[in-house]
Amino acid sequence: MVFRSKDGVPDRLTDFREPDMFRDGRHLQELMLEIVALNASETIIQPGEQVLVEIGGRLRPITERRMTIEEVKSFANWAADNDKAAAELIQRREVKASYVVKDPVARDARGERKATRFRVAAGRGELRGTMAVQIVMRRINSEPAYMNDSELPPEVVEALTPKDGVIWVTGPTGSGKSTFFSGIVRYVLENDTPIKGNIVLLEEPIEQVYDSIECDHSVVFQIEVGKDVDTWEAGIEQLMRRLPRFIIIGETRSRPTVDAVLQAAVTGHPVGTTLHANDVPGIFPRLLSFFSDEAKEAALYSAISTARVMFNQVRVPKLGGGMTVLREYLVVDADLRADLQRRATPAKIEAQMREALESQGFPMWKAAEQAHARGMISADLMRFYQSQATGANRG
């Protein structure tokens, strides 16, 4: 297919002038400055098409000319700040990165050039029977979230800033896990909590940044996998040598990352991380899936002893339009840890955690009921989560 927009190229809002060919990274920076000025949410770059942007839910071209495959490969290198990005795409590797556009005039609170961040996702595919590359650049709200502690009981807020141990946050891709952690980091920076010192984040890519926040007790340092370090494992090794006082690991995705999270917590560090699990009771079983049968019991003991609070969250349609987050959670206090350490086994831990969530925590069906009572979600959606809970408890 060939994209043919009913709309022409928008009037220019900056000094951007389309070159006869995009030849260096400066051209991408100028193009993205124009895209920022247009307030576009998405940018799509692929061979044989004009550069497309999404404005108000519609795709529109921003260039008159259609891009060549060589230009798109160059865009990949520039957007990822990696001269090997195009080669990696040809070798069937996905490229993920963040890209920063700096305004030549506007300044932030520190007097530095105002920055806008984009999440870059690029991959190989096929167009018109030929190998091709597509790049999607999504504009990110890089301002850290505010943690809405009015929606969380005091004991949960306290559990989010532990002296040591692990904060587990799970949920599907796009459910706002990184945003939630940015709210926790902001809360630490702006309040008097047990966490003070070097806060180190390992992410892929970096999304929210903390440059605008003033703090007299902590500093923040962010490491991007794929740009600053090659792998999650290498990043974890590096940050552990930085005297961290709070560690955020963007994703626990392998046995080495699980080991590193648990080891950091055991040695007295507070750690926050995400995991792919369907609900809070599924967190420990998911962790155990990384271990051999012989190692599961010891791993479970370490996971229980270091757990401080567990979350699962989903984004759901909001009445009136948009999306909202439903969140279930369980504070794993000393009494619950002692009980689980005494009774838990790898075979029974999911059922035991489901029982604990229902009796001591805030399960998803309660979150749905609360959201419905506030007029945020539909009755049908509330009943869906109520029925899910009934089925799980019967199982």
CSV table of N, CA and C in Angstrom, one decimal, residues 23-77:
chain,number,residue,atom,x,y,z
A,23,ARG,N,21.3,13.8,5.8
A,23,ARG,CA,22.6,13.3,5.7
A,23,ARG,C,23.3,13.2,7.1
A,24,ASP,N,22.8,13.9,8.1
A,24,ASP,CA,23.5,13.7,9.4
A,24,ASP,C,22.5,14.0,10.5
A,25,GLY,N,23.0,13.7,11.8
A,25,GLY,CA,22.1,13.7,12.9
A,25,GLY,C,21.5,15.1,13.2
A,26,ARG,N,22.1,16.1,12.7
A,26,ARG,CA,21.6,17.5,12.8
A,26,ARG,C,20.2,17.6,12.1
A,27,HIS,N,20.1,17.0,11.0
A,27,HIS,CA,18.9,17.0,10.2
A,27,HIS,C,17.7,16.4,11.0
A,28,LEU,N,18.0,15.2,11.7
A,28,LEU,CA,17.0,14.6,12.5
A,28,LEU,C,16.6,15.5,13.7
A,29,GLN,N,17.6,16.2,14.3
A,29,GLN,CA,17.2,17.1,15.4
A,29,GLN,C,16.3,18.2,14.9
A,30,GLU,N,16.6,18.8,13.8
A,30,GLU,CA,15.8,19.8,13.3
A,30,GLU,C,14.4,19.4,12.9
A,31,LEU,N,14.3,18.1,12.3
A,31,LEU,CA,13.0,17.6,12.0
A,31,LEU,C,12.2,17.3,13.3
A,32,MET,N,12.8,16.8,14.3
A,32,MET,CA,12.1,16.5,15.6
A,32,MET,C,11.7,17.8,16.3
A,33,LEU,N,12.5,18.8,16.2
A,33,LEU,CA,12.1,20.1,16.8
A,33,LEU,C,10.8,20.6,16.1
A,34,GLU,N,10.6,20.4,14.8
A,34,GLU,CA,9.4,20.8,14.1
A,34,GLU,C,8.2,19.9,14.6
A,35,ILE,N,8.5,18.6,14.9
A,35,ILE,CA,7.5,17.7,15.3
A,35,ILE,C,7.1,18.1,16.7
A,36,VAL,N,8.0,18.5,17.6
A,36,VAL,CA,7.6,18.9,18.9
A,36,VAL,C,6.7,20.2,18.8
A,37,ALA,N,7.1,21.1,18.0
A,37,ALA,CA,6.3,22.3,17.8
A,37,ALA,C,4.9,22.0,17.3
A,38,LEU,N,4.7,21.0,16.5
A,38,LEU,CA,3.4,20.5,16.1
A,38,LEU,C,2.6,19.8,17.1
A,39,ASN,N,3.3,19.5,18.2
A,39,ASN,CA,2.6,18.7,19.3
A,39,ASN,C,2.1,17.3,18.8
A,40,ALA,N,2.9,16.7,18.0
A,40,ALA,CA,2.6,15.4,17.5
A,40,ALA,C,3.0,14.3,18.5
A,41,SER,N,2.2,13.3,18.6
A,41,SER,CA,2.4,12.2,19.6
A,41,SER,C,3.3,11.1,19.1
A,42,GLU,N,3.2,10.8,17.8
A,42,GLU,CA,3.9,9.7,17.2
A,42,GLU,C,4.6,10.1,15.9
A,43,THR,N,5.7,9.5,15.7
A,43,THR,CA,6.4,9.7,14.4
A,43,THR,C,6.8,8.4,13.8
A,44,ILE,N,6.4,8.2,12.5
A,44,ILE,CA,6.7,6.9,11.9
A,44,ILE,C,7.6,7.2,10.7
A,45,ILE,N,8.7,6.4,10.6
A,45,ILE,CA,9.7,6.6,9.5
A,45,ILE,C,9.9,5.2,8.9
A,46,GLN,N,9.7,5.1,7.6
A,46,GLN,CA,9.9,3.8,6.9
A,46,GLN,C,10.2,4.1,5.4
A,47,PRO,N,10.9,3.3,4.7
A,47,PRO,CA,11.3,3.6,3.3
A,47,PRO,C,10.0,3.6,2.4
A,48,GLY,N,10.1,4.4,1.4
A,48,GLY,CA,9.0,4.5,0.5
A,48,GLY,C,7.8,5.4,0.9
A,49,GLU,N,7.9,6.0,2.1
A,49,GLU,CA,6.8,6.8,2.6
A,49,GLU,C,7.4,8.1,3.1
A,50,GLN,N,6.6,9.2,3.1
A,50,GLN,CA,6.9,10.4,3.8
A,50,GLN,C,7.1,10.1,5.3
A,51,VAL,N,7.8,11.0,5.9
A,51,VAL,CA,7.8,10.9,7.4
A,51,VAL,C,6.4,11.3,7.9
A,52,LEU,N,5.8,10.4,8.7
A,52,LEU,CA,4.4,10.6,9.1
A,52,LEU,C,4.4,10.9,10.6
A,53,VAL,N,3.5,11.8,11.0
A,53,VAL,CA,3.3,12.1,12.4
A,53,VAL,C,1.8,12.0,12.7
A,54,GLU,N,1.5,11.7,14.0
A,54,GLU,CA,0.1,11.6,14.4
A,54,GLU,C,-0.2,12.9,15.2
A,55,ILE,N,-1.2,13.6,14.7
A,55,ILE,CA,-1.7,14.8,15.3
A,55,ILE,C,-3.2,14.7,15.5
A,56,GLY,N,-3.6,14.8,16.7
A,56,GLY,CA,-5.1,14.7,17.0
A,56,GLY,C,-5.7,13.3,16.5
A,57,GLY,N,-4.9,12.3,16.6
A,57,GLY,CA,-5.4,11.0,16.3
A,57,GLY,C,-5.3,10.6,14.8
A,58,ARG,N,-4.8,11.5,14.0
A,58,ARG,CA,-4.7,11.3,12.5
A,58,ARG,C,-3.2,11.4,12.1
A,59,LEU,N,-2.9,10.5,11.1
A,59,LEU,CA,-1.5,10.5,10.5
A,59,LEU,C,-1.5,11.6,9.5
A,60,ARG,N,-0.4,12.3,9.5
A,60,ARG,CA,-0.2,13.4,8.5
A,60,ARG,C,1.3,13.3,8.1
A,61,PRO,N,1.6,13.6,6.8
A,61,PRO,CA,3.0,13.7,6.4
A,61,PRO,C,3.6,15.0,6.9
A,62,ILE,N,4.9,14.9,7.2
A,62,ILE,CA,5.6,16.1,7.6
A,62,ILE,C,6.7,16.4,6.6
A,63,THR,N,7.0,15.5,5.7
A,63,THR,CA,8.0,15.7,4.7
A,63,THR,C,7.3,15.6,3.3
A,64,GLU,N,7.8,16.4,2.3
A,64,GLU,CA,7.2,16.3,1.0
A,64,GLU,C,7.8,15.0,0.3
A,65,ARG,N,9.0,14.6,0.6
A,65,ARG,CA,9.6,13.6,-0.1
A,65,ARG,C,9.5,12.2,0.7
A,66,ARG,N,9.5,11.1,-0.1
A,66,ARG,CA,9.5,9.8,0.5
A,66,ARG,C,10.9,9.4,0.9
A,67,MET,N,11.0,8.7,2.0
A,67,MET,CA,12.4,8.3,2.5
A,67,MET,C,12.9,7.1,1.7
A,68,THR,N,14.3,7.1,1.6
A,68,THR,CA,15.0,5.9,1.0
A,68,THR,C,15.3,5.0,2.2
A,69,ILE,N,15.7,3.8,1.8
A,69,ILE,CA,16.1,2.8,2.8
A,69,ILE,C,17.4,3.3,3.5
A,70,GLU,N,18.3,3.9,2.8
A,70,GLU,CA,19.5,4.3,3.4
A,70,GLU,C,19.3,5.5,4.3
A,71,GLU,N,18.3,6.3,4.0
A,71,GLU,CA,18.0,7.4,5.0
A,71,GLU,C,17.4,6.8,6.3
A,72,VAL,N,16.5,5.8,6.1
A,72,VAL,CA,15.9,5.2,7.3
A,72,VAL,C,16.9,4.6,8.2
A,73,LYS,N,17.9,3.9,7.5
A,73,LYS,CA,19.0,3.3,8.3
A,73,LYS,C,19.7,4.3,9.1
A,74,SER,N,20.0,5.5,8.4
A,74,SER,CA,20.7,6.6,9.1
A,74,SER,C,19.9,7.1,10.3
A,75,PHE,N,18.6,7.3,10.0
A,75,PHE,CA,17.7,7.7,11.1
A,75,PHE,C,17.8,6.8,12.3
A,76,ALA,N,17.9,5.5,12.1
A,76,ALA,CA,18.0,4.5,13.2
A,76,ALA,C,19.2,4.7,14.0
A,77,ASN,N,20.4,4.9,13.3
A,77,ASN,CA,21.6,5.2,14.0
A,77,ASN,C,21.6,6.5,14.8
